[in-house]
Short mmCIF file of C-alpha atoms (C1' of nucleotides) in Angstrom, two decimals:
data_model
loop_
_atom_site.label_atom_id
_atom_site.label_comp_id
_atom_site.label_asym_id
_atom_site.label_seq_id
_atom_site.Cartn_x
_atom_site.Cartn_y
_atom_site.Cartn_z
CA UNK A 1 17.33 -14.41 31.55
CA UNK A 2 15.02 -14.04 28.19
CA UNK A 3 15.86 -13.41 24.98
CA UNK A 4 14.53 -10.37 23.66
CA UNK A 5 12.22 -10.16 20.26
CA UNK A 6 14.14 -9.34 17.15
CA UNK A 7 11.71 -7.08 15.89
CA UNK A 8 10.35 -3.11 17.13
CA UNK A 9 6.66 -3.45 17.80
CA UNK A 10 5.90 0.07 17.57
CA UNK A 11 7.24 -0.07 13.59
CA UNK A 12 5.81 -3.38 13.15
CA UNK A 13 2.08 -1.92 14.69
CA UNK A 14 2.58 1.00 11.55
CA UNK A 15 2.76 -1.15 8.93
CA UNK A 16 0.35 -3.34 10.32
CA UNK A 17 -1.89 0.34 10.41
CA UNK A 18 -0.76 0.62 6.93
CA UNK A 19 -1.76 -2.62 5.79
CA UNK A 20 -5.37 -2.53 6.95
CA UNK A 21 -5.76 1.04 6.26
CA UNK A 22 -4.99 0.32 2.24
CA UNK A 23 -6.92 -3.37 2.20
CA UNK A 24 -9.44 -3.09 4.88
CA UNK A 25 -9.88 -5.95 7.74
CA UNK A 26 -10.94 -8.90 4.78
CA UNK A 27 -8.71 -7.78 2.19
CA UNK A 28 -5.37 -7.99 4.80
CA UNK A 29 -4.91 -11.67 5.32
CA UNK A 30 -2.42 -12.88 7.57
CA UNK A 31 -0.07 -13.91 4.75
CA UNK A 32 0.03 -10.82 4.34
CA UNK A 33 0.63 -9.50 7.79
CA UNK A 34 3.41 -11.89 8.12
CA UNK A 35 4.97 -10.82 4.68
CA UNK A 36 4.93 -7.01 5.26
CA UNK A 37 6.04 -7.70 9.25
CA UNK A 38 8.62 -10.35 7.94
CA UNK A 39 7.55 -12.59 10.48
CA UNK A 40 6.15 -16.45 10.90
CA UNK A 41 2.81 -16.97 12.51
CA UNK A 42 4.50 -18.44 15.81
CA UNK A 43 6.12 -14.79 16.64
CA UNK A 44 3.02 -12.93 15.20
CA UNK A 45 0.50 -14.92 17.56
CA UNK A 46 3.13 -14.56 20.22
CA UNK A 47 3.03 -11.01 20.07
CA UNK A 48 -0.31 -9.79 19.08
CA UNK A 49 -2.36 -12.33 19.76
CA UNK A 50 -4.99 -12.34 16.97
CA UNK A 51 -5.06 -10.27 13.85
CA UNK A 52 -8.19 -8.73 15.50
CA UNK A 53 -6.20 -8.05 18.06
CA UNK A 54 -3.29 -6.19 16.33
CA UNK A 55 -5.97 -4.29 13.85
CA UNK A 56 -7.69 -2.67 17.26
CA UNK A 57 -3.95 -1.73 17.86
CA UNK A 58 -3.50 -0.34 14.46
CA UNK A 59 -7.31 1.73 14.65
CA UNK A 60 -6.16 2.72 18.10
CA UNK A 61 -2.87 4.34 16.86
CA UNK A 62 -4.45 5.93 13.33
CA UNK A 63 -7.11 7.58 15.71
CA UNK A 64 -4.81 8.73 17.99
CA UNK A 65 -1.93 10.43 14.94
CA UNK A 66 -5.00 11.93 13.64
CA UNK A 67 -5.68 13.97 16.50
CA UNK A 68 -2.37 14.56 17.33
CA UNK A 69 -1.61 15.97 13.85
CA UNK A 70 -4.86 18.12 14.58
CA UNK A 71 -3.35 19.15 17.93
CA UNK A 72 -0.49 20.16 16.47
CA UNK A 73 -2.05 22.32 13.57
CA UNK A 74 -4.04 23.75 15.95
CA UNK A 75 -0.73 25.17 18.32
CA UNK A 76 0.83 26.18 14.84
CA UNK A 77 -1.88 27.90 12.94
CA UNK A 78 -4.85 28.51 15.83
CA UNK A 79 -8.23 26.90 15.39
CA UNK A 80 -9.64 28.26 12.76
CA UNK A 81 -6.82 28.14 10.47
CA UNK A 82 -6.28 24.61 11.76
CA UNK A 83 -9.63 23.28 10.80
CA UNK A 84 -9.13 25.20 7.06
CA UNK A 85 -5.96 23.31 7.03
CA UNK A 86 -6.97 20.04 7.81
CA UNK A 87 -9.07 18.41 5.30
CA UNK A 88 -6.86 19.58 2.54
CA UNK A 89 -3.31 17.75 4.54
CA UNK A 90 -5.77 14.58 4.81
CA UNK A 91 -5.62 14.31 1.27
CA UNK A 92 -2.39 15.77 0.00
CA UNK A 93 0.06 12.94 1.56
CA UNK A 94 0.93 10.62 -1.14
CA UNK A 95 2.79 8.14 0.75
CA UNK A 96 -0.41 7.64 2.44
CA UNK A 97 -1.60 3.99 2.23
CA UNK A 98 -5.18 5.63 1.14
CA UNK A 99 -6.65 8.82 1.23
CA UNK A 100 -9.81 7.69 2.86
CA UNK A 101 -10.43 7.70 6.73
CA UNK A 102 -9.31 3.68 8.27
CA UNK A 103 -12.10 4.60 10.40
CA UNK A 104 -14.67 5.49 8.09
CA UNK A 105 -13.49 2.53 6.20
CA UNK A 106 -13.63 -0.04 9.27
CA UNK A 107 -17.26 1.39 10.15
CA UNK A 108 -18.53 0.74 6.37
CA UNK A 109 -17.08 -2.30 6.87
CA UNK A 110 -17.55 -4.33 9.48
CA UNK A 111 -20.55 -2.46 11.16
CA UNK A 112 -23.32 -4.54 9.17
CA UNK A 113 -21.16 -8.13 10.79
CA UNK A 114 -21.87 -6.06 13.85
CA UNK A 115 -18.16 -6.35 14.92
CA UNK A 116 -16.77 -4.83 18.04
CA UNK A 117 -13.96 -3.18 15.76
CA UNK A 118 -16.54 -1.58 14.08
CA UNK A 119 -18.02 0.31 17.49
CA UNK A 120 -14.23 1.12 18.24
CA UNK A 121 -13.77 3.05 15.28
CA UNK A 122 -17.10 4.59 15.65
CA UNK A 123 -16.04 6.02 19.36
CA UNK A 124 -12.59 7.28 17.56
CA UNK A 125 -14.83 9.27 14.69
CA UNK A 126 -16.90 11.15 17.79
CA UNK A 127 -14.05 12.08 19.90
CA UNK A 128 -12.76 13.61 16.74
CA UNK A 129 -15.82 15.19 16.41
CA UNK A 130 -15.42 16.16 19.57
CA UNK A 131 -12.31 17.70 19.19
CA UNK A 132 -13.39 20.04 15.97
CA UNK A 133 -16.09 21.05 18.41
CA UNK A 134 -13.58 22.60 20.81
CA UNK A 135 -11.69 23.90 18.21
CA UNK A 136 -15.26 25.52 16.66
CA UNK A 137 -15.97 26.69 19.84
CA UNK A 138 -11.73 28.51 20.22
CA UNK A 139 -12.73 30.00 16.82
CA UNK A 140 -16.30 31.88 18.12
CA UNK A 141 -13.85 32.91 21.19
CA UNK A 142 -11.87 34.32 18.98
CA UNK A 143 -14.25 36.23 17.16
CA UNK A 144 -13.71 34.02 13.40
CA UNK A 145 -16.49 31.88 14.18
CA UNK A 146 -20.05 33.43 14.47
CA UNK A 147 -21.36 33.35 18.30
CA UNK A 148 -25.15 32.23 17.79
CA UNK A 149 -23.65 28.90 15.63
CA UNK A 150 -23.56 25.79 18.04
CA UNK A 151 -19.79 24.63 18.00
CA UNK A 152 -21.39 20.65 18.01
CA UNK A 153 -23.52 21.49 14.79
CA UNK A 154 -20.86 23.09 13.20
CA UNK A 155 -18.09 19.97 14.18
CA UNK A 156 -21.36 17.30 12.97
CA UNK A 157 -21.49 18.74 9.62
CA UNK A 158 -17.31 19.16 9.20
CA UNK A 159 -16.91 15.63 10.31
CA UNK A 160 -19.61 14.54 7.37
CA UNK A 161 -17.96 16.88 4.50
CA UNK A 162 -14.40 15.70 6.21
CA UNK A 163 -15.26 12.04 5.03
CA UNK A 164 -17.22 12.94 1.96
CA UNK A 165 -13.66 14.82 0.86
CA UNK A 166 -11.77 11.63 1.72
CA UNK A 167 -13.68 9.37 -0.02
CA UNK A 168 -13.70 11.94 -2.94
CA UNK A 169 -10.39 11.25 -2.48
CA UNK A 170 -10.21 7.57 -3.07
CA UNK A 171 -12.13 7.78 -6.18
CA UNK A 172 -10.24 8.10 -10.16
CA UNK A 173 -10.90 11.59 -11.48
CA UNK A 174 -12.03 13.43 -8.83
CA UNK A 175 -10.29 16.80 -8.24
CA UNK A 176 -10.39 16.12 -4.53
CA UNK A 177 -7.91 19.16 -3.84
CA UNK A 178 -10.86 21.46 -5.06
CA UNK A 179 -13.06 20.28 -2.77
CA UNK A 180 -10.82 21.06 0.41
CA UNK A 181 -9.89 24.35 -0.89
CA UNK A 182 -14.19 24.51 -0.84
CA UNK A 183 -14.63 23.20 2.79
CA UNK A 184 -12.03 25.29 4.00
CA UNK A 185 -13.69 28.33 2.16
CA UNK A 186 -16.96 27.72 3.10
CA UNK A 187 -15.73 28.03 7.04
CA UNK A 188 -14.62 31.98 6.15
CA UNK A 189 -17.87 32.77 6.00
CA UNK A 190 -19.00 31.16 9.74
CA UNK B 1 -38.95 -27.97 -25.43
CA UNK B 2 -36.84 -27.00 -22.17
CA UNK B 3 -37.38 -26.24 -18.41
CA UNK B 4 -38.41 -22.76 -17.16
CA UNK B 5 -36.14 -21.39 -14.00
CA UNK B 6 -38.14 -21.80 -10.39
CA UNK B 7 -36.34 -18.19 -9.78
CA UNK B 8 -37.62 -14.64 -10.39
CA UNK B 9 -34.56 -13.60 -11.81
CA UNK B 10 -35.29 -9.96 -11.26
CA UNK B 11 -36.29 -10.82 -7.67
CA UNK B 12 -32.81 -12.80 -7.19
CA UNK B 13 -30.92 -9.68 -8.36
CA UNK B 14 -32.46 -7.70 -5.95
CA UNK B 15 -31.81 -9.91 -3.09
CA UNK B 16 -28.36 -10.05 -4.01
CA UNK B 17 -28.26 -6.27 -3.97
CA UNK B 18 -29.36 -6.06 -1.08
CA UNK B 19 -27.00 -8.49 0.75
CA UNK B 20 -23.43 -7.32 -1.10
CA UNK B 21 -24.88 -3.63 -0.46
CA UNK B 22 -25.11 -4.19 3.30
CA UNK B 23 -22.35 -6.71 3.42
CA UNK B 24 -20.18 -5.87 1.15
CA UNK B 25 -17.85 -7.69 -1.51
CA UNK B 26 -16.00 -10.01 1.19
CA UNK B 27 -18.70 -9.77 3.38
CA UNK B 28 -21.07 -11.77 1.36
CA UNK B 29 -20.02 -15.37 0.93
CA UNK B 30 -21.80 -18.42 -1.25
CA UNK B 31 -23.14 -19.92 1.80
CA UNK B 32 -25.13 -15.93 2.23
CA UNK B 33 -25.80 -15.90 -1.32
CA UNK B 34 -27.46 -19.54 -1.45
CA UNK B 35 -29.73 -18.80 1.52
CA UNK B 36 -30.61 -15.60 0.71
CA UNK B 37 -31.60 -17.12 -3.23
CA UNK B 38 -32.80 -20.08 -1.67
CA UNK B 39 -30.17 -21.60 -4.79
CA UNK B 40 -28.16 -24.46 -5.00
CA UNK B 41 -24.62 -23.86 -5.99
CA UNK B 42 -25.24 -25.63 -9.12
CA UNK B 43 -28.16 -23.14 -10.13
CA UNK B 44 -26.57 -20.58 -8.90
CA UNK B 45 -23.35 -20.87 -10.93
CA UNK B 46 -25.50 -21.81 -13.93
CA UNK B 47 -27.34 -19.02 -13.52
CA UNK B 48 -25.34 -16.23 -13.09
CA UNK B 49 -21.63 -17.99 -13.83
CA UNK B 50 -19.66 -16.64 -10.50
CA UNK B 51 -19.80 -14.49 -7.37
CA UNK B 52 -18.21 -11.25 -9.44
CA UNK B 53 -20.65 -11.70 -12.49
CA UNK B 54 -23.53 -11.11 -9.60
CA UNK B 55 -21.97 -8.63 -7.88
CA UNK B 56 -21.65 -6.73 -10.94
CA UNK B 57 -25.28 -7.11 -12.28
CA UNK B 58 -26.25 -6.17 -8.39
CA UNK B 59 -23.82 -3.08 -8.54
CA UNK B 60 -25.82 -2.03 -11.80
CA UNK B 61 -29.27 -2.54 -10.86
CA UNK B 62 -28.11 -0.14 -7.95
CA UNK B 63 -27.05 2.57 -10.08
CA UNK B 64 -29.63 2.27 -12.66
CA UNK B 65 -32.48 2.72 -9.35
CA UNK B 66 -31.00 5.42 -7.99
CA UNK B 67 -30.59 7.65 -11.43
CA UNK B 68 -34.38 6.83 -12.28
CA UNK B 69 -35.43 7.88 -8.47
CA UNK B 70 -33.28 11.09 -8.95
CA UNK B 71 -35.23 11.53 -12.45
CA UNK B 72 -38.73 11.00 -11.16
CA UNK B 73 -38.00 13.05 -7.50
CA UNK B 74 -36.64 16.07 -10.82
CA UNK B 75 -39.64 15.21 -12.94
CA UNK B 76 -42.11 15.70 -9.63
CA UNK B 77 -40.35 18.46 -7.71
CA UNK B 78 -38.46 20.31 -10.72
CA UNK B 79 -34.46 20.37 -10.64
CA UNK B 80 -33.60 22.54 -7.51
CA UNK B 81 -35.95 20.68 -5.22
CA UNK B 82 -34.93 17.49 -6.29
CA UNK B 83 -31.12 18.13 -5.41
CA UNK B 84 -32.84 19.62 -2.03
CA UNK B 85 -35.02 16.15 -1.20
CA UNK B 86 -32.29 13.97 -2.20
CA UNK B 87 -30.12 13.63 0.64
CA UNK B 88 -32.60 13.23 2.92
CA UNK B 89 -34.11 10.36 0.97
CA UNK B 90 -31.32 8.36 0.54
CA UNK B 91 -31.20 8.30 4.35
CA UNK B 92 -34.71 8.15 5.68
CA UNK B 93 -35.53 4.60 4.28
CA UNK B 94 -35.56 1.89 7.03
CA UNK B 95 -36.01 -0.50 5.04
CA UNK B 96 -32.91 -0.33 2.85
CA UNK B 97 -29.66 -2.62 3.93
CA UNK B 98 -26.92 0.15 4.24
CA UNK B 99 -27.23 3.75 4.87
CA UNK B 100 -24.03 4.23 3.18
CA UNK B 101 -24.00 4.30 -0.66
CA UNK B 102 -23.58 0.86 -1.89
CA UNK B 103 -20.66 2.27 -4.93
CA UNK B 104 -18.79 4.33 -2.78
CA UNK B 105 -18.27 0.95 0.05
CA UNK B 106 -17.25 -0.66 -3.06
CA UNK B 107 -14.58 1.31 -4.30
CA UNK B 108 -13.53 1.97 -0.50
CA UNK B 109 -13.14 -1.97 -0.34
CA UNK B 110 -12.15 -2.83 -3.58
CA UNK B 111 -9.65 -0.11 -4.95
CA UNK B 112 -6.89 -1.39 -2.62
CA UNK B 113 -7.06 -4.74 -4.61
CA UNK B 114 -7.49 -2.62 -8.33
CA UNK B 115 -10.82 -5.16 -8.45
CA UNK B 116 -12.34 -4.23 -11.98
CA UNK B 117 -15.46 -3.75 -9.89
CA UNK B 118 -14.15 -1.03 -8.36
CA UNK B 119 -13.59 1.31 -11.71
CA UNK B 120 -17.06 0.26 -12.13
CA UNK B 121 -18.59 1.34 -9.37
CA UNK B 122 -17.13 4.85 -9.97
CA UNK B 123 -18.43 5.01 -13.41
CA UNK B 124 -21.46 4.62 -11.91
CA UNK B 125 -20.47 7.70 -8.98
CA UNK B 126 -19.62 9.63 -12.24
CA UNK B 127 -22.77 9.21 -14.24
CA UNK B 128 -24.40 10.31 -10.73
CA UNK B 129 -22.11 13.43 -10.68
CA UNK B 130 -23.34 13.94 -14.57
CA UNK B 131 -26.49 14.08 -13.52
CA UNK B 132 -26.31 16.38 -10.47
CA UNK B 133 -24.34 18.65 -12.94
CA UNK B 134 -27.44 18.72 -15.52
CA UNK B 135 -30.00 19.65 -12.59
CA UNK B 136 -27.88 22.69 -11.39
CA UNK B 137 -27.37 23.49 -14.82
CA UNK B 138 -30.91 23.55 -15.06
CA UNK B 139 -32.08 25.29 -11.51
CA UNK B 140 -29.99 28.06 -13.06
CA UNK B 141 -32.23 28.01 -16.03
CA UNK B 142 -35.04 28.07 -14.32
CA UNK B 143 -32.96 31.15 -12.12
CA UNK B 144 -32.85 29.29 -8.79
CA UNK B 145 -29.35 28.88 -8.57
CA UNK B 146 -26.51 31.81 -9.64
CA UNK B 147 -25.58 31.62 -13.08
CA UNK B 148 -22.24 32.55 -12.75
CA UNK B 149 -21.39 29.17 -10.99
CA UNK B 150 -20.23 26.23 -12.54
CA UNK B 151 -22.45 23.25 -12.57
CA UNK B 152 -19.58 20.80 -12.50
CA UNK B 153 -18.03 22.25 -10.03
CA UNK B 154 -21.65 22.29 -7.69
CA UNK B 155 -21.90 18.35 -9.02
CA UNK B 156 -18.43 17.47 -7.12
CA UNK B 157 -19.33 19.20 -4.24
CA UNK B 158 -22.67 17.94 -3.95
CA UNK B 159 -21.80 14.79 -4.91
CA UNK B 160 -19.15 14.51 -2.29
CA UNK B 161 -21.36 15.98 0.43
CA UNK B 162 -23.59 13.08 -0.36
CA UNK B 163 -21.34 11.06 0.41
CA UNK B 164 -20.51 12.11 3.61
CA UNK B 165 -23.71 12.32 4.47
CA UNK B 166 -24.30 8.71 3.70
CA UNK B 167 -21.04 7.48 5.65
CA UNK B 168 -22.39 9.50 8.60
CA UNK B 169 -25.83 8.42 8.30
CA UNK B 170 -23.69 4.23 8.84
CA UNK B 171 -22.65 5.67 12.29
CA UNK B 172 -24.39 5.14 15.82
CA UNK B 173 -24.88 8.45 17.14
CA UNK B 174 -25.24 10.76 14.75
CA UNK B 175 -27.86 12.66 13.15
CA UNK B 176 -27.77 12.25 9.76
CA UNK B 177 -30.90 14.01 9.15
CA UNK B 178 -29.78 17.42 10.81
CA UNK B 179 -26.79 16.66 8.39
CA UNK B 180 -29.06 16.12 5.11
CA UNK B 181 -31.08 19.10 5.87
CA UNK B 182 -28.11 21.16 6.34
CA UNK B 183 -27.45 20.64 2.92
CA UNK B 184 -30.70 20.91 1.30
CA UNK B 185 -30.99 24.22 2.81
CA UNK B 186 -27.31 25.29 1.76
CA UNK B 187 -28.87 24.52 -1.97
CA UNK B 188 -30.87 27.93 -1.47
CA UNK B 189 -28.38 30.14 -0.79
CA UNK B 190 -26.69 29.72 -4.21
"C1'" DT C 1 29.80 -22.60 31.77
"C1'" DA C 2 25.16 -24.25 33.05
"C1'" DT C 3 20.46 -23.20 33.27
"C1'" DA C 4 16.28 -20.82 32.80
"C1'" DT C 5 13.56 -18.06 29.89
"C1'" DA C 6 12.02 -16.23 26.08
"C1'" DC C 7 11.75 -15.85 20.99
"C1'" DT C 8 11.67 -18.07 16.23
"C1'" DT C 9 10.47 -21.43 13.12
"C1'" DG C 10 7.31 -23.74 9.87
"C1'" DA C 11 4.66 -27.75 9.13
"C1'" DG C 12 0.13 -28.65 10.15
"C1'" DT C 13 -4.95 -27.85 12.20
"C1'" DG C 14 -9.97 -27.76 10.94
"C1'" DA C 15 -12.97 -24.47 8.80
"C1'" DT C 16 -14.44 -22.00 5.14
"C1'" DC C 17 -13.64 -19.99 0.53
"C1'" DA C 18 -15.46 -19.86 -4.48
"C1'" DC C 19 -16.58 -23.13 -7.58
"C1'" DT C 20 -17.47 -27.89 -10.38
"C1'" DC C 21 -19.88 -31.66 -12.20
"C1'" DA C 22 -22.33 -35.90 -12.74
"C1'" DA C 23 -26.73 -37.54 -11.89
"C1'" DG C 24 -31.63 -36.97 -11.51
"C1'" DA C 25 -36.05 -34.34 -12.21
"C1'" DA C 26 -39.27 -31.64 -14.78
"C1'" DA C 27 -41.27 -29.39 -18.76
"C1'" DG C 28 -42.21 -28.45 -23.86
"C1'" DC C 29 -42.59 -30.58 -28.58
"C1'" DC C 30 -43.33 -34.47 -31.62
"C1'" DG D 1 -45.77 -41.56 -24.56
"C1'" DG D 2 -41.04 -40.72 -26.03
"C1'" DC D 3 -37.42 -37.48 -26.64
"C1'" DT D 4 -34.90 -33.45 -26.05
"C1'" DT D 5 -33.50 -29.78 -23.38
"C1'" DT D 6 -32.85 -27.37 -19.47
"C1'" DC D 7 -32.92 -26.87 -14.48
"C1'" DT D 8 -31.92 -28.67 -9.81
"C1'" DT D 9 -29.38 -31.13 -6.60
"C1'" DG D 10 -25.53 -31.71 -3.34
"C1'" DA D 11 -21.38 -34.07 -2.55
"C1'" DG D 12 -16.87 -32.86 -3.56
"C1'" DT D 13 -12.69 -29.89 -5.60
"C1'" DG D 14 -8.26 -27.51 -4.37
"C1'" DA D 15 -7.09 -23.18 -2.31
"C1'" DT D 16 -6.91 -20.24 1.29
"C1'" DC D 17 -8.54 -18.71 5.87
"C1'" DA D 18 -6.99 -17.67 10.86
"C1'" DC D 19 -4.53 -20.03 14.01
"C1'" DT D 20 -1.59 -23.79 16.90
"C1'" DC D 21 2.24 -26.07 18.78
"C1'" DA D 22 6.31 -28.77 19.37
"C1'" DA D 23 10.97 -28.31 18.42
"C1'" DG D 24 14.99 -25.50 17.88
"C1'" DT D 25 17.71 -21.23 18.97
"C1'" DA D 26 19.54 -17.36 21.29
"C1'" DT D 27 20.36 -14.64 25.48
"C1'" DA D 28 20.64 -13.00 30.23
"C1'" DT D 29 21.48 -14.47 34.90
"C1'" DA D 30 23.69 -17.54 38.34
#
DNA sequence: TATATACTTGAGTGATCACTCAAGAAAGCC
DNA sequence: GGCTTTCTTGAGTGATCACTCAAGTATATA
């Protein structure tokens, strides 16, 4: 009997990603939303619910590409190649909305409003940190990864120099590449 | 034959540091600013002529603090000891608003929007770098760091590890301090 | 074709945004 | 004490914020 909606929410949840990933949660305003969604604020409250509502959506769906890119890497190249690999594809994408993390961005952001969106990117950035751990822990299986070196220290201190490269990244004039090629260098020598 | 100001203006400057550095750009409305100045609108825009002008003289006073602390911490501990008690300093303080660096949440927020405040606040990351590059260059004087390394290049890294650092240190959960010490000792084996 | 069930539209809600300005109060100089 | 000059006050500006809702439209079932 119903009509169905006009629009595909899983394309209009990546450019809502997209949005607050290049503006933050302020800087997107829901003219905005409803200019880069091409829709009025009748559907988008229909359908989301709350801008709040649709940027937990968007964080949920960055955090979860993220580690599926890493997953993927990881089949391709094995884990220690994978984690070499990483920071410097986290950069390189141009068509990116930003090179710096959304969730590193949403913490900064919102975590001194103490906002729940804030805590909900924080969980994302330590299951990532879980997952380098595993993949730390693959490498020392493996034998490129020393065996006395704690995989959780070792993912602690990637995470950091992870989000140090991407907000490198976001600055003018910093040769961000250079400082991948250094991370992923430094993790020969583990 | 005029009226003196009620206001420390040095102490207002401060306090507005202090709030946009915790809160951010977007974060920090009038209504903040007045309490937190115990101002008037009227004063307050007669004073310091809008919410940018303040933001900016805040954003300065930042920078300028944290060059002289790096120059007395050098002056104190000599160059190679400073880069090594650095990190850790710029995280240990309680009593400081933010954890993370107050220029680097301001580009994050402000590049999207090409804010003139944000170019600013990476001159200001790039008289920092200058001045990390100067120190190595002179730890290898002194012959604590390889001369065959270039001090620019140590200055990016550094610089972006410090930033890292500082976004993990905004986190719940993590221990920056492991993190910062990580580095400092990294600082010896060069 | 008639009806029920969504979806779409867009003007409009009160709240808050950064900011203005006219009026009044206080201090230094004659 | 009178005058000038600046500072302080706070109600008020239009713009924008996230959000609502009643009316209109399209579609699948009966």
């Amino acid at each position: 009997m119903p009509r169905k909606p006009e629009y595909d929410r899983n394309d209009l949840i990546d450019r809502a990603r997209d949005l607050f990933w290049r503006r933050g949660w302020a800087g997107t305003s829901l003219k905005n939303l409803e200019a880069a969604l091409q829709m009025k604020p009748g559907s988008f409250y229909a359908a989301f619910g709350s801008k709040d509502a649709l940027f937990e959506l968007a964080l949920d769906r960055y955090a979860k590409d993220g580690q599926l890119r890493l997953q993927i890497l990881a089949a391709e190249l094995g884990p220690i190649k994978a984690l070499q690999r990483f920071p410097e594809m986290a950069i390189e994408n141009d068509a990116a909305p930003a090179k710096a993390c959304m969730l590193a961005k949403t913490v900064l952001e919102l975590h001194a409003r103490d906002h729940p969106l804030a805590s909900r990117a924080n969980a994302h950035l330590l299951k990532m940190e879980t997952q380098f751990a595993e993949l730390f822990q693959q490498a020392q299986s493996a034998g490129d990864v020393d065996k006395s070196l704690d995989p959780k220290v070792l993912a602690r201190r990637y995470q950091s120099d992870l989000l140090g490269l991407r907000v490198s990244a976001e600055r003018e004039g910093v040769d961000a590449k250079a400082i991948a090629t250094e991370i992923a260098d430094s993790l020969s020598l583990l």
